[in-house]
PDB file of C-alpha atoms and ligand atoms in Angstrom:
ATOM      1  CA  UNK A   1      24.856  -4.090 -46.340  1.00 93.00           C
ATOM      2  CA  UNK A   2      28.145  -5.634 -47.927  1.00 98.00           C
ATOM      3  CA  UNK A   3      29.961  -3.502 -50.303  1.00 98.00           C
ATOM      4  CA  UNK A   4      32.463  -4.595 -52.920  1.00 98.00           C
ATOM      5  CA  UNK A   5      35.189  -1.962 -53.593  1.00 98.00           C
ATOM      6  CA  UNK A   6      37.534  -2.913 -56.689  1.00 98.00           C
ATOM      7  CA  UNK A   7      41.148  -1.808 -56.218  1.00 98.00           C
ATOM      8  CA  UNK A   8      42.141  -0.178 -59.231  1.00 98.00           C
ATOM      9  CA  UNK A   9      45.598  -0.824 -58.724  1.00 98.00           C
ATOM     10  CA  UNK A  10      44.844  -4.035 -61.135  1.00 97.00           C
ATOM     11  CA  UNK A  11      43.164  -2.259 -63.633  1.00 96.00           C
ATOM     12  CA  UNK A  12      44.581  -1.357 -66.693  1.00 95.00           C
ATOM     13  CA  UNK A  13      45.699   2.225 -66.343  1.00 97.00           C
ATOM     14  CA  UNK A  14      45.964   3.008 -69.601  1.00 96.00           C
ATOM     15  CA  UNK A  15      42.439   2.860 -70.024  1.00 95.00           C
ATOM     16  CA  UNK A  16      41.249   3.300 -66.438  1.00 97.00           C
ATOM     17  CA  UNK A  17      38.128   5.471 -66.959  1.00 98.00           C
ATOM     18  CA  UNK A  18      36.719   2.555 -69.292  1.00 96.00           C
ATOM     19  CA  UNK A  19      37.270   0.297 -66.781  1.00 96.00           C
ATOM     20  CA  UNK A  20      35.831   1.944 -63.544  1.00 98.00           C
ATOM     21  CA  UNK A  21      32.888   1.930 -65.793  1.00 97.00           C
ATOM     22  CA  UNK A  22      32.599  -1.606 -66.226  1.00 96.00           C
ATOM     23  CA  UNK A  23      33.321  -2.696 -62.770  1.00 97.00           C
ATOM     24  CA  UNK A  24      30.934   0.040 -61.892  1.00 98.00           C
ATOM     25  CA  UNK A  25      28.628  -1.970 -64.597  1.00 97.00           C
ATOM     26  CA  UNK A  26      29.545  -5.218 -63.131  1.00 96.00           C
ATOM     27  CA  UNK A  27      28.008  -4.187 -60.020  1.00 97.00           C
ATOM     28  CA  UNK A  28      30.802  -2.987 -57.998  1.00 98.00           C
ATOM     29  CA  UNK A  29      29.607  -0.607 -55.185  1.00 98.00           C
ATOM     30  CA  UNK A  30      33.032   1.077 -54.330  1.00 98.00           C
ATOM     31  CA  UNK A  31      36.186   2.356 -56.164  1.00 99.00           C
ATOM     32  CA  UNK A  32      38.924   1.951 -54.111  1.00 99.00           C
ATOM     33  CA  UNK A  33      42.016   3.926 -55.061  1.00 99.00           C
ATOM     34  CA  UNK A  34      45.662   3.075 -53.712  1.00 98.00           C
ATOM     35  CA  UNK A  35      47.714   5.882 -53.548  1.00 98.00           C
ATOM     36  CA  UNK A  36      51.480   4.646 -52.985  1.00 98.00           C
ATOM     37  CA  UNK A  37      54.224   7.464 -52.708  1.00 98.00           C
ATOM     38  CA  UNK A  38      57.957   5.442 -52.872  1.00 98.00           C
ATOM     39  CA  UNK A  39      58.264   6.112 -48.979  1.00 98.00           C
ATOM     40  CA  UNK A  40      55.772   4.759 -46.938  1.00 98.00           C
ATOM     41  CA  UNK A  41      55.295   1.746 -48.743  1.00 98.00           C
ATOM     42  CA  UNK A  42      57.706   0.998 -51.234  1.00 98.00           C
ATOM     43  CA  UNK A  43      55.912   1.571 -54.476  1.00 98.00           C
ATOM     44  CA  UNK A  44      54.744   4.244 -56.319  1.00 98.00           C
ATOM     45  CA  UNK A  45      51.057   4.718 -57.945  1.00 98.00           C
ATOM     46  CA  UNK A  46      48.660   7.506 -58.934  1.00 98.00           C
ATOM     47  CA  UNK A  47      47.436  10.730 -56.983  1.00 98.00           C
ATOM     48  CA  UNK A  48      44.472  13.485 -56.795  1.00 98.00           C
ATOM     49  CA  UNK A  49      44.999  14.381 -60.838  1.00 98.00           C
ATOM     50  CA  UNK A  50      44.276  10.604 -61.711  1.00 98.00           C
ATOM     51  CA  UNK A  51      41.230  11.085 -59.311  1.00 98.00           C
ATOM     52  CA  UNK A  52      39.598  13.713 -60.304  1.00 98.00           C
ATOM     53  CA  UNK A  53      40.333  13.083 -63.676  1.00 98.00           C
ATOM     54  CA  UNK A  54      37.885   9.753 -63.040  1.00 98.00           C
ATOM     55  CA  UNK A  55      35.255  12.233 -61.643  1.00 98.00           C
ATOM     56  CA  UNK A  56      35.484  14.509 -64.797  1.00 98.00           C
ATOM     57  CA  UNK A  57      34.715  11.415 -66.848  1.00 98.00           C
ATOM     58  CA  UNK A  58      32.324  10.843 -65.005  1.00 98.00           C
ATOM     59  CA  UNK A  59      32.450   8.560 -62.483  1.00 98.00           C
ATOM     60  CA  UNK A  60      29.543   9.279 -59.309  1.00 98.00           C
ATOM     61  CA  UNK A  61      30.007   5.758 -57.543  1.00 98.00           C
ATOM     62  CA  UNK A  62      32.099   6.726 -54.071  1.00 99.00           C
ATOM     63  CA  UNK A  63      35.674   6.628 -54.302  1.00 99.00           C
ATOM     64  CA  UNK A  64      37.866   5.417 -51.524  1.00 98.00           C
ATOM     65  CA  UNK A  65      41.068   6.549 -51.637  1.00 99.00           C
ATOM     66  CA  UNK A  66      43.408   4.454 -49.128  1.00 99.00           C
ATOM     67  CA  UNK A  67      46.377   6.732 -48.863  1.00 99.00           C
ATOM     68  CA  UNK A  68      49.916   5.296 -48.408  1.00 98.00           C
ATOM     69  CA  UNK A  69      51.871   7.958 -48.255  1.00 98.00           C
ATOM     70  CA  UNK A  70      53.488   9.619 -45.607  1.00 98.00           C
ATOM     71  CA  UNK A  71      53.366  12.336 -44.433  1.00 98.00           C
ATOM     72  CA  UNK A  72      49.561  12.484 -45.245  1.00 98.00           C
ATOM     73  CA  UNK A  73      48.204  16.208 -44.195  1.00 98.00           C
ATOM     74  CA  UNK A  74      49.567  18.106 -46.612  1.00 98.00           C
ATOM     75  CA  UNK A  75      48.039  15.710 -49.394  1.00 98.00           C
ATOM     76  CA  UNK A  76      44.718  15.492 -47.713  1.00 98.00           C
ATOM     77  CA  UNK A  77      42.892  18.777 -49.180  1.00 98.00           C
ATOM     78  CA  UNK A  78      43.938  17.533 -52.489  1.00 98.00           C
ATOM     79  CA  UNK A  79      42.208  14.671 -52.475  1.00 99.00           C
ATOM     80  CA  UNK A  80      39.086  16.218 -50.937  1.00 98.00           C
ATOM     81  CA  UNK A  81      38.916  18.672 -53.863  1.00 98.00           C
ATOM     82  CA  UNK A  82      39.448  16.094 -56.447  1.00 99.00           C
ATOM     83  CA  UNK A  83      36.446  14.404 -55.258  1.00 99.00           C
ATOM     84  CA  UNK A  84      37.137  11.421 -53.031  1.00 99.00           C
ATOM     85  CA  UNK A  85      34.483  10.170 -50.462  1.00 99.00           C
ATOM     86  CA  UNK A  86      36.713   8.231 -48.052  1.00 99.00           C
ATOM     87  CA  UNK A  87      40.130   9.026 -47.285  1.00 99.00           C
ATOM     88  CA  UNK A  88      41.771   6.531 -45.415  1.00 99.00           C
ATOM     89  CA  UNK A  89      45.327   6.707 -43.839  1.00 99.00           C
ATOM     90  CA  UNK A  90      48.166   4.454 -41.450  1.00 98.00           C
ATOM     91  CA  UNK A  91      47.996   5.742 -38.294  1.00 98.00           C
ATOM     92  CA  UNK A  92      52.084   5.382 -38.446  1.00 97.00           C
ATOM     93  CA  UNK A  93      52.009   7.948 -41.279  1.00 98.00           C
ATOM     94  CA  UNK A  94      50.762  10.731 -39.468  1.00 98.00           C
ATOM     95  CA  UNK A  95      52.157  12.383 -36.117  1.00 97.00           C
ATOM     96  CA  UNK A  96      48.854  13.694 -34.932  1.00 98.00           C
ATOM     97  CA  UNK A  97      46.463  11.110 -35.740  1.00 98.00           C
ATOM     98  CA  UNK A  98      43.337  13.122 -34.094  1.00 98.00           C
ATOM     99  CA  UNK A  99      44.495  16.329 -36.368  1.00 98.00           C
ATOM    100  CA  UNK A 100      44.311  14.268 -39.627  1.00 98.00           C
ATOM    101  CA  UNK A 101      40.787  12.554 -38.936  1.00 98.00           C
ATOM    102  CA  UNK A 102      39.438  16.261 -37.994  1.00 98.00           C
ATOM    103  CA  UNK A 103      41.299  17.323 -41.473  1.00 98.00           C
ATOM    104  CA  UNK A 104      39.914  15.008 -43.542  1.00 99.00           C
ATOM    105  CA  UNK A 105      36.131  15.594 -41.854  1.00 98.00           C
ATOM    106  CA  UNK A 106      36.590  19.428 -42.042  1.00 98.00           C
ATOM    107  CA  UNK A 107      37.608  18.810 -45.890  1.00 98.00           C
ATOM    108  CA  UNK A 108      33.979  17.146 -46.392  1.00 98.00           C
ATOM    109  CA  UNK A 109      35.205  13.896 -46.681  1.00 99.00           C
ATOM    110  CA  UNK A 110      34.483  10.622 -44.641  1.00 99.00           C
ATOM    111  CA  UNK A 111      37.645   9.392 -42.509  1.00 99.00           C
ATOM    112  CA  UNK A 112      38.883   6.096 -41.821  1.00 99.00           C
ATOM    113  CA  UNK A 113      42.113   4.466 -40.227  1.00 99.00           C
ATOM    114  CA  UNK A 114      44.015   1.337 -41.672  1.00 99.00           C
ATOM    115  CA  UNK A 115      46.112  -0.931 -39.915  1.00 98.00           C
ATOM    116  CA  UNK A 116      48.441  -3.491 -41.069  1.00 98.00           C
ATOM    117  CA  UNK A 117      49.084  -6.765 -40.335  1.00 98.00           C
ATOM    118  CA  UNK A 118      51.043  -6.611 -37.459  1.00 98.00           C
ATOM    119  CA  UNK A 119      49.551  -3.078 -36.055  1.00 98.00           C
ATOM    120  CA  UNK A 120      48.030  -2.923 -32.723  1.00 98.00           C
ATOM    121  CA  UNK A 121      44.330  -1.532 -32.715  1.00 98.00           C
ATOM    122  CA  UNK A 122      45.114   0.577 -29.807  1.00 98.00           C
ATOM    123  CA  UNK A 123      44.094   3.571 -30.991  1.00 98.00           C
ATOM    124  CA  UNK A 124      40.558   2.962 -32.005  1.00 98.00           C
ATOM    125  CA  UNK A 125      39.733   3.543 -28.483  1.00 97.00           C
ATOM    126  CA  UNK A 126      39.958   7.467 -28.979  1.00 96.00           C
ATOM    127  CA  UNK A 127      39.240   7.398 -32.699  1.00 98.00           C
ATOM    128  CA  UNK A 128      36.511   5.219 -33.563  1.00 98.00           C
ATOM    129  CA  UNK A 129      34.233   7.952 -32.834  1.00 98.00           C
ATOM    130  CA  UNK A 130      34.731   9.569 -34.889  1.00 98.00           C
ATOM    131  CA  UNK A 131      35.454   7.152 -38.373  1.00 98.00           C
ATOM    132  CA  UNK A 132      33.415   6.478 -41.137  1.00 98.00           C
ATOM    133  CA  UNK A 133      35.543   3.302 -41.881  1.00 98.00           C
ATOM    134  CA  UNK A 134      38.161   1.260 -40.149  1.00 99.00           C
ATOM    135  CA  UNK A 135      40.047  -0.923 -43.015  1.00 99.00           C
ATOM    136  CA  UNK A 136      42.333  -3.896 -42.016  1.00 99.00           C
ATOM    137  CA  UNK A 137      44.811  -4.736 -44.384  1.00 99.00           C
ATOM    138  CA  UNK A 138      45.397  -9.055 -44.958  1.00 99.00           C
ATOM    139  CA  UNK A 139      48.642  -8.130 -46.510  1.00 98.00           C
ATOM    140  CA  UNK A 140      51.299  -5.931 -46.185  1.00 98.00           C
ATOM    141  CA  UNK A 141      50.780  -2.834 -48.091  1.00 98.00           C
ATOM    142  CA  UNK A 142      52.638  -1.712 -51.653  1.00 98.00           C
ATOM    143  CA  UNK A 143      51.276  -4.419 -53.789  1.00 98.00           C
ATOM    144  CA  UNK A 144      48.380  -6.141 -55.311  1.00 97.00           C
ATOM    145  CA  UNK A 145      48.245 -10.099 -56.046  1.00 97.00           C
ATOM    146  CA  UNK A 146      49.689 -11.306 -52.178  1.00 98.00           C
ATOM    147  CA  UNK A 147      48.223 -14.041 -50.562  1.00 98.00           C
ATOM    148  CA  UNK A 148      45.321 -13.268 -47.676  1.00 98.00           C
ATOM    149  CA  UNK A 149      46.831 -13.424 -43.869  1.00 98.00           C
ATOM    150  CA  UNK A 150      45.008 -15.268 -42.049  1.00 98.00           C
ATOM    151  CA  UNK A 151      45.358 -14.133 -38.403  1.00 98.00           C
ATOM    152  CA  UNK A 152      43.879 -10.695 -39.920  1.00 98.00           C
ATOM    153  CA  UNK A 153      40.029 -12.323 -39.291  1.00 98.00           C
ATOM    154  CA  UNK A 154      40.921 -12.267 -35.435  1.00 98.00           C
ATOM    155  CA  UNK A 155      41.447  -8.503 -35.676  1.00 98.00           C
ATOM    156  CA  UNK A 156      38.283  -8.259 -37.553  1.00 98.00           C
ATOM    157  CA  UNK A 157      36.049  -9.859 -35.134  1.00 98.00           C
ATOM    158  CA  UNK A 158      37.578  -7.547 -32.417  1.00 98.00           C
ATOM    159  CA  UNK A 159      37.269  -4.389 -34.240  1.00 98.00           C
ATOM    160  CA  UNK A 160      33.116  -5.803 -35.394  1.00 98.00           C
ATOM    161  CA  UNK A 161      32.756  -5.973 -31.169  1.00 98.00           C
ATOM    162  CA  UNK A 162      34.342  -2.495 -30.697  1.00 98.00           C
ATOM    163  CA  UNK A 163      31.462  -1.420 -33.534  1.00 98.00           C
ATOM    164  CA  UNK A 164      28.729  -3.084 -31.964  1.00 98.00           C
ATOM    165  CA  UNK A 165      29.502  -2.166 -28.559  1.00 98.00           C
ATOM    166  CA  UNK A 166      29.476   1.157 -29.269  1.00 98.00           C
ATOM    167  CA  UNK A 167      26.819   1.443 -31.405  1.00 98.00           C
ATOM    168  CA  UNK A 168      29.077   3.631 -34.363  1.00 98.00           C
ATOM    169  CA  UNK A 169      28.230   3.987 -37.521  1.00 96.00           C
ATOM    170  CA  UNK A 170      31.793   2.822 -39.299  1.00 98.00           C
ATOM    171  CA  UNK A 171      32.027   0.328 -41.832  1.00 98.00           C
ATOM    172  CA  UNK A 172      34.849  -2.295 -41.777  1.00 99.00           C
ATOM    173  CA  UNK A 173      36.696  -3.006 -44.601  1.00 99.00           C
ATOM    174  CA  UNK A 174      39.646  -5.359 -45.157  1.00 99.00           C
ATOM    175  CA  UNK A 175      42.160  -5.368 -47.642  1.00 98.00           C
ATOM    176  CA  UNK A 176      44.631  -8.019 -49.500  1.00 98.00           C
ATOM    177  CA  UNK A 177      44.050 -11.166 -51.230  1.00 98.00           C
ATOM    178  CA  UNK A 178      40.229 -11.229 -51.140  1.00 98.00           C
ATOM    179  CA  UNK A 179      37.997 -13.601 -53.532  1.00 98.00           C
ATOM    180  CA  UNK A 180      35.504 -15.930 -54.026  1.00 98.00           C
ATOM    181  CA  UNK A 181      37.760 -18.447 -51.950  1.00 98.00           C
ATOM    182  CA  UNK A 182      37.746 -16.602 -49.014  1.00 98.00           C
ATOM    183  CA  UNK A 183      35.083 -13.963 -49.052  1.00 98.00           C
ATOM    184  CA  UNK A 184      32.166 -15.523 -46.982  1.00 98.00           C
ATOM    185  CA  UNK A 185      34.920 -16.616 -43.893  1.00 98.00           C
ATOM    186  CA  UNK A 186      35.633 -12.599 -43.931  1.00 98.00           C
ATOM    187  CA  UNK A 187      31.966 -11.839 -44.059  1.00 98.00           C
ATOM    188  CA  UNK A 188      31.490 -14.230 -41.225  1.00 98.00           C
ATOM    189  CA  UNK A 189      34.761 -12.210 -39.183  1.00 98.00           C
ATOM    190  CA  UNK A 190      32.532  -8.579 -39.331  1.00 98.00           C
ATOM    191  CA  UNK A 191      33.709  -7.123 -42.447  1.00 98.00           C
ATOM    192  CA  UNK A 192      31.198  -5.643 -45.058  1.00 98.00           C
ATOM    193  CA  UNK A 193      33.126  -3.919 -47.286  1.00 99.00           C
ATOM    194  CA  UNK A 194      35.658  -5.926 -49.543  1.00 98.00           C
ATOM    195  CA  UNK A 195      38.350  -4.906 -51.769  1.00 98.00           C
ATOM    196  CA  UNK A 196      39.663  -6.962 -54.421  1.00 98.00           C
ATOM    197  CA  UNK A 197      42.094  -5.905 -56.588  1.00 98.00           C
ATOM    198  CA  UNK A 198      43.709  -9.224 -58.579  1.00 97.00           C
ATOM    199  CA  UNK A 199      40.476 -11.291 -58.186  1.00 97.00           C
ATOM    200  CA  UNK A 200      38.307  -8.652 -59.952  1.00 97.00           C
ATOM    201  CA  UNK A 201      40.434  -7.160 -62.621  1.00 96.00           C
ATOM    202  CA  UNK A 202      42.326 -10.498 -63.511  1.00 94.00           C
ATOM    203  CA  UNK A 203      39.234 -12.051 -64.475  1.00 91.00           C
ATOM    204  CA  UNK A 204      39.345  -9.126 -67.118  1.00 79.00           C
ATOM    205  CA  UNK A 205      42.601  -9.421 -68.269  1.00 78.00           C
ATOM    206  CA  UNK A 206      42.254 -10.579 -72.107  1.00 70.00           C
ATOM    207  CA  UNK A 207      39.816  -8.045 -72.985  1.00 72.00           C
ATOM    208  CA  UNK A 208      36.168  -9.235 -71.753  1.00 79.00           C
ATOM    209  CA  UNK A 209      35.142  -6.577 -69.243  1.00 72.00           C
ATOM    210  CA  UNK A 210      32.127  -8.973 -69.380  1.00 78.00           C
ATOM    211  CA  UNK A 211      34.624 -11.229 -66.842  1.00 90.00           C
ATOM    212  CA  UNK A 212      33.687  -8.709 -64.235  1.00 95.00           C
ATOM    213  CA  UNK A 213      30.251  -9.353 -64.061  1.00 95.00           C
ATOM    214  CA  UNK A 214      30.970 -13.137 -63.872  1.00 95.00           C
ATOM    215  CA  UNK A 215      33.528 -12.279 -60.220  1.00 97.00           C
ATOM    216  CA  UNK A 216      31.394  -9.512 -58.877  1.00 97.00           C
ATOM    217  CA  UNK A 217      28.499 -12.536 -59.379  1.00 97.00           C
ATOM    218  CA  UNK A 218      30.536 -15.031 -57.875  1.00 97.00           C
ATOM    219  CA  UNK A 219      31.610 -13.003 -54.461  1.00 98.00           C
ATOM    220  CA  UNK A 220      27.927 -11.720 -53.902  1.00 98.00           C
ATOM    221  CA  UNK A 221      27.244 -15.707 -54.033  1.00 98.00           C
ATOM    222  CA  UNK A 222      29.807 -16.422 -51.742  1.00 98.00           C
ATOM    223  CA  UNK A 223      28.445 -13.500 -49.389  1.00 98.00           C
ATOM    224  CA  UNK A 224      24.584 -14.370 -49.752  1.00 98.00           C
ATOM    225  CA  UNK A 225      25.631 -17.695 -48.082  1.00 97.00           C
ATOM    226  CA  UNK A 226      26.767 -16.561 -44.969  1.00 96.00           C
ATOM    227  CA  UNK A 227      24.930 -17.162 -41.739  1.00 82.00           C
ATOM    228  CA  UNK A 228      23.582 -20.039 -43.485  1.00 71.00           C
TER     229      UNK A 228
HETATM  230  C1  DX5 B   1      47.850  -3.169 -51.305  1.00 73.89           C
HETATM  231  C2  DX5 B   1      46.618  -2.397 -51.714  1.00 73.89           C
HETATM  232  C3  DX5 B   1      45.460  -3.232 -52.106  1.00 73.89           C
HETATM  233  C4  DX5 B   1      45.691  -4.131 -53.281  1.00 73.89           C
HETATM  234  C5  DX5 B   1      44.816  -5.320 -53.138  1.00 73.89           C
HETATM  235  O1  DX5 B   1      48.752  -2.307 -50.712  1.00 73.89           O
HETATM  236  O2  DX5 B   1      46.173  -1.570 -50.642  1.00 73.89           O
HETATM  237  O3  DX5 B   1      44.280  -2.450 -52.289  1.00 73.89           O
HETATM  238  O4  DX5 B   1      45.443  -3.534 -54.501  1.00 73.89           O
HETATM  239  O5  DX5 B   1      45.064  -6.176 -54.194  1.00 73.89           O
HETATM  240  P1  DX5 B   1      44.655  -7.706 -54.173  1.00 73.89           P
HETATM  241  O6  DX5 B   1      43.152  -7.764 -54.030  1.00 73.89           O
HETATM  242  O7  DX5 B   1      45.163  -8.185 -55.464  1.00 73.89           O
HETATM  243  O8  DX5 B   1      45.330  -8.326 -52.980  1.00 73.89           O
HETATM  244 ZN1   ZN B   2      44.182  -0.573 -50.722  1.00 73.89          ZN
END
């Protein structure tokens, strides 16, 4: 079943709990939270207060928090106790990349890996196992608003064979300049779960939360189309 995860990294963070709720409202499935330390990715964002701050207002939908930071372990039980579901993290921000899946599954969470553009899938071969969620990013990572890279739906396809042929449970996710333009071809590449940062909250900007409702409409159109 597609999933639509908005990345709150377009949202307006001075009023963020408001508007969780109404892309939760708008029929969003997912809240995906980018977590951006100065270091790994040059840009700097919000952390475990911000997220469980969100739960303690209220929010039950499952949070995804896509962690660029590096290193990641220490950070990890954090997050766990301030309520995400999925932690995801770049497999060139940890050192022991089996250590930090078993980490984030001991801490009760769901695990998933993320690879970038230009990252080799290499090391889904011993990990995919064991992942709840494999997330491809179609842009390079630090920033919302950059345009979609193509070549990214190659990897997807791959990765969507590696699933099937194994028979795993792990959702695919991809990541970067995602909307109503381009969501069916991604659909049609394996992916089910979608984030959208610029599409979805854009579409707010101006006050109308109402907006949301009108995008979230328009990429579950765009997704009930494909195979057709
Ligand atoms: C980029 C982040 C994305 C970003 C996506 O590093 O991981 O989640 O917010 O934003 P859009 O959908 O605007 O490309
Ligand atoms: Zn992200």
């Amino acid at each position: 079943m597609y999933k639509i995860a908005p990345s709150i990294l377009s949202a307006n963070f001075a009023k963020l709990g408001e508007e969780v709720d109404n892309v939760l409202a708008a029929g969003a499935d997912i809240v995906h939270f980018d977590v951006m330390d100065n270091h790994y990715v040059p840009n700097l964002t919000i952390g475990p207060l911000v997220c469980e701050a969100l739960r303690k207002h209220g929010v039950t939908a499952p949070i995804d928090a896509h962690l660029m930071v590096k290193p990641v372990d220490r950070i990890i039980p954090d997050f766990a106790k301030a309520g995400a579901t999925y932690i995801t993290f770049h497999p060139e921000a940890s050192e022991h990349i089996d250590r930090t899946i078993g980490l984030i599954r001991e801490s009760g969470c769901k695990p998933g890996l993320v690879f970038n553009p230009a990252t080799p899938l290499e090391v889904l071969e011993y990990t995919l196992p064991k992942l709840d969620m494999v997330l491809l990013m179609s842009v390079n990572p630090g920033f919302g608003g950059q345009k979609f890279i193509p070549f990214v739906l190659d990897k997807a396809r791959k990765v969507r064979k590696m699933i099937v042929a194994g028979g795993y449970n792990c959702r695919l996710e991809i990541d970067g300049g995602v909307g109503p333009a381009n969501i069916k071809e991604v659909a049609e590449a394996g992916v089910d779960t979608f984030v959208a940062g610029s599409a979805i909250f854009n579409a707010g900007k101006g006050g109308d939360p109402h907006r949301y409702d009108t995008v979230i409409a328009a990429l579950r159109a765009e997704l009930a189309k494909v195979g057709r």
